[in-house]
Short mmCIF file of C-alpha atoms in Angstrom, two decimals:
data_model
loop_
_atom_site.label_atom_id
_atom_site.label_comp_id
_atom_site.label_asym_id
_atom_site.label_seq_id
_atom_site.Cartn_x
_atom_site.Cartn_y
_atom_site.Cartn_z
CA UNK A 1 92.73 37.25 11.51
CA UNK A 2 93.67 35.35 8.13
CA UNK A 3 95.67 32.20 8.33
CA UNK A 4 98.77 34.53 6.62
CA UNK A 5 98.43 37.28 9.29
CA UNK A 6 98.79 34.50 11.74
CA UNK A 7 101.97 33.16 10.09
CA UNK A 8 103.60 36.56 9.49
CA UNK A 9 103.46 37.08 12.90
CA UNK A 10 105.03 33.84 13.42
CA UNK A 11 107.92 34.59 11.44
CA UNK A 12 108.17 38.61 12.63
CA UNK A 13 108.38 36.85 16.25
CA UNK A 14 111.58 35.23 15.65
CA UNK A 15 113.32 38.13 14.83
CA UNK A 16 111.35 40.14 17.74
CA UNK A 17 113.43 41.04 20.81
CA UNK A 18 110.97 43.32 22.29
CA UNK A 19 108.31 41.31 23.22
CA UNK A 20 106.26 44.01 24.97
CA UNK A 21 105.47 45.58 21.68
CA UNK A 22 103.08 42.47 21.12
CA UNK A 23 100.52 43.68 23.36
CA UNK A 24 99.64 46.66 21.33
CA UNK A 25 99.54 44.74 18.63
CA UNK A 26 97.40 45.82 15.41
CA UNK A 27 98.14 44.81 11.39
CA UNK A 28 98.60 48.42 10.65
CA UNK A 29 101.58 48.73 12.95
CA UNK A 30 105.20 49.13 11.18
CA UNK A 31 107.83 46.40 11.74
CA UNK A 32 110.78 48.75 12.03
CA UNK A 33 109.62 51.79 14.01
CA UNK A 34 106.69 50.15 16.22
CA UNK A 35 108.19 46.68 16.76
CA UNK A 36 111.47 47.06 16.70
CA UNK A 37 112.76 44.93 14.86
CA UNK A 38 115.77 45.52 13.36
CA UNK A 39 116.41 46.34 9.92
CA UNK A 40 119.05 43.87 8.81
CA UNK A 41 116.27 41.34 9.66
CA UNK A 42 114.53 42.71 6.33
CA UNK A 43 116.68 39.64 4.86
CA UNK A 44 115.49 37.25 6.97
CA UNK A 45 111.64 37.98 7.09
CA UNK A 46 111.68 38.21 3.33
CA UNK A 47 113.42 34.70 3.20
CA UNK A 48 111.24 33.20 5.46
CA UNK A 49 107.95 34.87 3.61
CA UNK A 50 108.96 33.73 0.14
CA UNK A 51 109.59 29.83 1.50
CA UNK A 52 106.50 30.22 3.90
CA UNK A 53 104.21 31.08 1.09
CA UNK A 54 106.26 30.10 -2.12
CA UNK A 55 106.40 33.45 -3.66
CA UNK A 56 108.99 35.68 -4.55
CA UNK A 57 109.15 39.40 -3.41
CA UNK A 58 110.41 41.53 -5.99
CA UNK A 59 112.25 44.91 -5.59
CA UNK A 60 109.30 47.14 -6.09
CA UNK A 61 107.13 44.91 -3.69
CA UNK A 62 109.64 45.45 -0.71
CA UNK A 63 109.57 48.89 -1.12
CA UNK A 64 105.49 48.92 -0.80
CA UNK A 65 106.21 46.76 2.93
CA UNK A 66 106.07 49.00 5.93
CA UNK A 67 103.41 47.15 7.90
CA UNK A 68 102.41 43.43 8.68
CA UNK A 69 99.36 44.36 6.34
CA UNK A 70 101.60 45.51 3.68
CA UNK A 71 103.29 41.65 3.67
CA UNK A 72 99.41 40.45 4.07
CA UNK A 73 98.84 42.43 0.91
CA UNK A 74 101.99 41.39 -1.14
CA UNK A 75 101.03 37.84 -0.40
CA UNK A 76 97.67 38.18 -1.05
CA UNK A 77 98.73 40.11 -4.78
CA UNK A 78 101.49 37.27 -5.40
CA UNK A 79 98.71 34.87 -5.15
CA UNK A 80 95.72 36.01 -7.47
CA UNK A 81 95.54 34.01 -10.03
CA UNK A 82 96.46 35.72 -13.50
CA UNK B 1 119.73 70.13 2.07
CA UNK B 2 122.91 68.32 3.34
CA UNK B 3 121.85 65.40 5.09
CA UNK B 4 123.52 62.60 6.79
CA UNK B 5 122.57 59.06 7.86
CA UNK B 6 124.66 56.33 9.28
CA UNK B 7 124.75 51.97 10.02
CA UNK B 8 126.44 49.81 12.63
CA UNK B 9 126.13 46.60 12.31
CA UNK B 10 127.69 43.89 14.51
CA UNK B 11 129.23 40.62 13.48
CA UNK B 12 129.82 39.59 17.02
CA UNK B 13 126.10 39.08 17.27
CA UNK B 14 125.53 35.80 15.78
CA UNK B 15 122.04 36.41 14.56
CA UNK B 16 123.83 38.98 12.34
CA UNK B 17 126.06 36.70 10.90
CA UNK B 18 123.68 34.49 10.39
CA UNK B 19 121.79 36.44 8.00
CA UNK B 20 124.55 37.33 5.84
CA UNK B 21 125.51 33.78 5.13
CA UNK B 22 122.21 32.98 4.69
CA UNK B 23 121.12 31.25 0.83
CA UNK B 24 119.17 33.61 -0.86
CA UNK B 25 121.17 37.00 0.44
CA UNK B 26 122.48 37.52 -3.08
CA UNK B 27 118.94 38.78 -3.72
CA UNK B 28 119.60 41.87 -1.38
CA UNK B 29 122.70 42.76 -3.47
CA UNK B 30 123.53 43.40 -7.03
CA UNK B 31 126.17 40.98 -9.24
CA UNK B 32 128.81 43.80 -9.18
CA UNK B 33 128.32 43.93 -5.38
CA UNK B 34 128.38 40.36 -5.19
CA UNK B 35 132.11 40.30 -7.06
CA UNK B 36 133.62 42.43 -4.54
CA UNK B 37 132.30 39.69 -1.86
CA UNK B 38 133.84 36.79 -4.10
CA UNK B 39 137.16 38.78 -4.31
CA UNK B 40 137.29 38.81 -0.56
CA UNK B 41 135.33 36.01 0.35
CA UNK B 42 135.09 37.98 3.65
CA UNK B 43 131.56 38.41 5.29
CA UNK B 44 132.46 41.75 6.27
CA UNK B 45 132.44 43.16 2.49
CA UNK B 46 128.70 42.33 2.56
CA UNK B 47 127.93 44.03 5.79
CA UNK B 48 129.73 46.40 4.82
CA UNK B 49 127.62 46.77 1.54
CA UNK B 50 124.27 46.78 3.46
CA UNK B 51 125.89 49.44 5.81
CA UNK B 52 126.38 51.83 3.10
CA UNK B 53 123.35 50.63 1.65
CA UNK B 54 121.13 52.03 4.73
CA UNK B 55 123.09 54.70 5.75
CA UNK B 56 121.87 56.47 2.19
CA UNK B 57 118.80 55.16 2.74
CA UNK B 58 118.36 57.06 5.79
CA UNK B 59 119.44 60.19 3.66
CA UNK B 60 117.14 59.94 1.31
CA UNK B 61 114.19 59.54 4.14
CA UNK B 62 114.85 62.75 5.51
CA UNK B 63 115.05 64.22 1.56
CA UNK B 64 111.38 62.93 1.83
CA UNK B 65 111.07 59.48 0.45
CA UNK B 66 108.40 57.40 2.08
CA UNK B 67 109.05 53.92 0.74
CA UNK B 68 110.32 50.91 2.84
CA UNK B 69 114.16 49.91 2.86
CA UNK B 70 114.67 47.81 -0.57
CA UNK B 71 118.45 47.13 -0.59
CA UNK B 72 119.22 46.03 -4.15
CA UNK B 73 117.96 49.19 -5.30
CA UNK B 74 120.64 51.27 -3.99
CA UNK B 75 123.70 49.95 -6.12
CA UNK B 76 126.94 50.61 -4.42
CA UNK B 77 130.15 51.76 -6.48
CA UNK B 78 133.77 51.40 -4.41
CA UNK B 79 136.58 49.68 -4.28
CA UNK B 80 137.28 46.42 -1.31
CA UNK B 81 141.23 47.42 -1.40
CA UNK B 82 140.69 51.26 0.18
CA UNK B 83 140.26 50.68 4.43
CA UNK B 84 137.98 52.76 5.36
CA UNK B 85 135.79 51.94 2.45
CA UNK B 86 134.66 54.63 0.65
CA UNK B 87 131.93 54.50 -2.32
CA UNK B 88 129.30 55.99 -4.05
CA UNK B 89 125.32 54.77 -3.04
CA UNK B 90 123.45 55.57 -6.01
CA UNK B 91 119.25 55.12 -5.99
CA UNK B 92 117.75 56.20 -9.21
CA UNK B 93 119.01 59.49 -9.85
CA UNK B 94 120.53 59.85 -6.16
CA UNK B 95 124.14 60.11 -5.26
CA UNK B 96 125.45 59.29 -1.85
CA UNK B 97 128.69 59.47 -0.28
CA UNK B 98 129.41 57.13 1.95
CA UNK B 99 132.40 55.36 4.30
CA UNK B 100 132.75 52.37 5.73
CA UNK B 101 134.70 51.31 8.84
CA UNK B 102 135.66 48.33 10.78
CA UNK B 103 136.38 48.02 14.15
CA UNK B 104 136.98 44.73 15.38
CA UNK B 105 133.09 43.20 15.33
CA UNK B 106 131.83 46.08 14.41
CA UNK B 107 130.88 47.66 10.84
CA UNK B 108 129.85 51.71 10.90
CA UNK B 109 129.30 53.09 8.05
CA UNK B 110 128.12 56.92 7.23
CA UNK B 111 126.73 58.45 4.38
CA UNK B 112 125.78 62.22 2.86
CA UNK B 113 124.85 64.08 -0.45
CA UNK B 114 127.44 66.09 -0.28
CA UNK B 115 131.02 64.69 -0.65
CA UNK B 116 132.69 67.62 0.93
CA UNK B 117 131.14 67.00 4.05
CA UNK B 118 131.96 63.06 4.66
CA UNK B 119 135.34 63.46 6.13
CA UNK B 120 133.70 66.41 8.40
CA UNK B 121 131.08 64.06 10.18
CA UNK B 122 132.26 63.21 13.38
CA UNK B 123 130.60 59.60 14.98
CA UNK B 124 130.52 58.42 18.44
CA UNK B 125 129.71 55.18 20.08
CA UNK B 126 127.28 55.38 23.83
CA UNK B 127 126.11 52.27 25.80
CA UNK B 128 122.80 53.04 27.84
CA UNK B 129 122.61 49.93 30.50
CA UNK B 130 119.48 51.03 32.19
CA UNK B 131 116.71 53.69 32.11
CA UNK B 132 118.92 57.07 31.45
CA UNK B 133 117.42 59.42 29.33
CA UNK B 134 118.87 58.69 26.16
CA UNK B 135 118.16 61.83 24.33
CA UNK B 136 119.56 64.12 27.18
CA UNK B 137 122.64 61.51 27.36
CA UNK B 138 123.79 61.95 23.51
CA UNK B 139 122.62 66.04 23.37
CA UNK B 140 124.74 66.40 25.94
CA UNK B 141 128.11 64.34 24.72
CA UNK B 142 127.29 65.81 21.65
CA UNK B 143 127.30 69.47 23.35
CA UNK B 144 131.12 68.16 25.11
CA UNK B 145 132.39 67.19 21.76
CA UNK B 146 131.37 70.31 19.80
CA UNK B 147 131.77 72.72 22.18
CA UNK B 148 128.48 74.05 21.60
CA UNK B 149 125.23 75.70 23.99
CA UNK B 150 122.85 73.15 25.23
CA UNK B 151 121.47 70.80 22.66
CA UNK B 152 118.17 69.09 22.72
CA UNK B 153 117.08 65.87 20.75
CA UNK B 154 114.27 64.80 19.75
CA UNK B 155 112.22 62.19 17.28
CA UNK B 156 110.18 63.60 14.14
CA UNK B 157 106.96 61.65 12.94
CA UNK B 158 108.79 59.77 10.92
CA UNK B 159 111.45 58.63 13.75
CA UNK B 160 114.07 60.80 12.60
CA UNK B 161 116.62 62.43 15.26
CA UNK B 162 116.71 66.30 15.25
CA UNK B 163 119.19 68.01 17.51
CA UNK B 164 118.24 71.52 17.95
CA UNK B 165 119.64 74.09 20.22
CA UNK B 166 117.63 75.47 22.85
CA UNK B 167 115.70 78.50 21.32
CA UNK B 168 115.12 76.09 18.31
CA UNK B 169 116.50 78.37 15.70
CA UNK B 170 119.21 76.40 14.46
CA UNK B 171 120.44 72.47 14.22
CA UNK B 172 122.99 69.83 13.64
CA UNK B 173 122.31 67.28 11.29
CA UNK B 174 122.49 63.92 12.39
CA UNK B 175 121.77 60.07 12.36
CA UNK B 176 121.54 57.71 15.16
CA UNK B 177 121.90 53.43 14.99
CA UNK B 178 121.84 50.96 17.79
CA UNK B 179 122.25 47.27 18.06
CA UNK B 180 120.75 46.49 21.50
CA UNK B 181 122.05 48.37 24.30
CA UNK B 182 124.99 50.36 21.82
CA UNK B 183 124.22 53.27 20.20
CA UNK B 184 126.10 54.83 16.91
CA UNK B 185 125.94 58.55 16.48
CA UNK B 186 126.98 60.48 13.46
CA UNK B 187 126.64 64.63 13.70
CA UNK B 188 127.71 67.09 11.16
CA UNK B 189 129.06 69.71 13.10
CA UNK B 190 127.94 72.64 11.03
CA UNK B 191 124.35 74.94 12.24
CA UNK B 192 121.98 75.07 10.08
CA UNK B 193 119.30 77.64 10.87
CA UNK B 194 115.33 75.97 10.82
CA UNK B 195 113.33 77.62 8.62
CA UNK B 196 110.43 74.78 8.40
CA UNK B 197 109.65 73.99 12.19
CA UNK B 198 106.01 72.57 12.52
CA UNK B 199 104.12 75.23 14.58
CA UNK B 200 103.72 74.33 17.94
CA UNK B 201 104.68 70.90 17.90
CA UNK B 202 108.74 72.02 18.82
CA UNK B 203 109.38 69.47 15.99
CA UNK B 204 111.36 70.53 12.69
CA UNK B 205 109.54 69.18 9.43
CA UNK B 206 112.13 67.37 7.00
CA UNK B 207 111.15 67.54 3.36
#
């Protein structure tokens, strides 16, 4: 697991109120429908991602998140250097 | 296709409130929509906001969009002095109708394509406190209220709520929400027949 997986699912955890879903866990598993978590927490993940990693998540980028990979990815795109 | 999709959201639950104070939520909003908070200065207006926001959103799901829930793109168009709130959710070149209501804690909001239909959707609340069948507990209230045959609901691939009647020919559109244990429930009481049910799987395919 990469040292971001491991702190996205740090943050995803706070806002998790089904902890059960945790056992199944896998990266390709979507935060809304598979861990229920709800969807007003969009706010709060994002907030905690950008400050976590110093990054900002666009629009477009937001759209493209529907996993815990898709944040890995984001982060991982924010990050390349130019 | 008329489709519907609905919000709850409720500011009893702290963790809710939390989130729309938080710094950094004007990022989830556009300026306009972040005037009509200023002119009210009520937390409400902006839960309100995100309640239209994702009710529309869950339209556009079922009119076959696949992308995740980005709420500044869909730019909301109403007025804070009309109770219930009523806008206009626009997303690129899509145009929802939607309502907003309060009731004490609690913010519902619906929204549809087609303007005509809002003030025909008819929403419900449900509290499940232990292992009922959830499905078979709203089909059936939903059967009471409409005065229609047995219903049955069920979950397509892409978690949306179909309610079909028995023989599967025909359905009700409509959207489902929950915070914990509470359940919203939004059903436009007009059949329409299914004409693109997945073979065999007893599921109907939205677009």
């Amino acid at each position: 697991m990469k040292p971001s997986e491991a702190n996205i699912i740090d943050i995803l955890k706070r806002y998790s109120f089904e902890k059960g879903v945790w056992k199944q866990y896998s990266p390709n598993m979507s935060i809304i429908g598979d861990l229920k978590i709800n969807s007003a927490r969009i706010v709060d993940i994002v907030l905690d991602v950008e400050d976590r990693f110093d990054i900002e998540i666009d629009d477009d980028s937001l759209e493209s998140i529907v996993t815990v990979q898709d944040i890995v990815d984001v982060i991982e795109q924010k990050n390349k250097p130019v | 296709m008329i489709v519907l999709g609905n919000d709850l959201i409720n500011l009893n639950n702290r963790v809710n409130t939390n989130t729309l104070c938080r710094a950094g939520i004007e990022k989830f909003f556009t300026p306009k929509e972040m005037h009509l908070l200023e002119l009210t200065g009520d937390v409400k207006t902006l839960a309100c906001l995100w309640a239209m926001k994702e009710s529309a959103y869950k339209c556009l799901v079922k009119l076959g969009f696949r992308k995740a829930f980005s709420p500044a793109k869909y730019h909301v168009k109403t007025s804070v002095i009309e109770k219930p709130l009523l806008g206009e959710v626009t997303y690129g070149e899509h145009v929802f109708y939607a309502k907003c209501s309060e009731d004490g804690d609690f913010i519902r909001a619906v929204a549809t394509n087609e303007e005509s239909r809002l003030s025909q959707i008819k929403s419900f609340h449900i509290c499940f406190h232990g292992t009922e069948n959830k499905n078979e507990a709203i089909a059936a209230k939903i059967k009471k209220i409409n005065h229609s045959d047995p219903l049955e609901l069920s979950k397509t691939d892409q978690n949306i709520p179909v309610l079909m009647n028995k023989r599967k020919t025909h359905r009700l559109e409509i959207s489902m929400a929950n915070e914990g244990k509470l359940y919203y429930v939004s059903v436009l009481p007009e059949w329409f027949r299914i004409t693109n049910q997945k073979v065999g799987t007893g599921k109907i395919a939205y677009a």
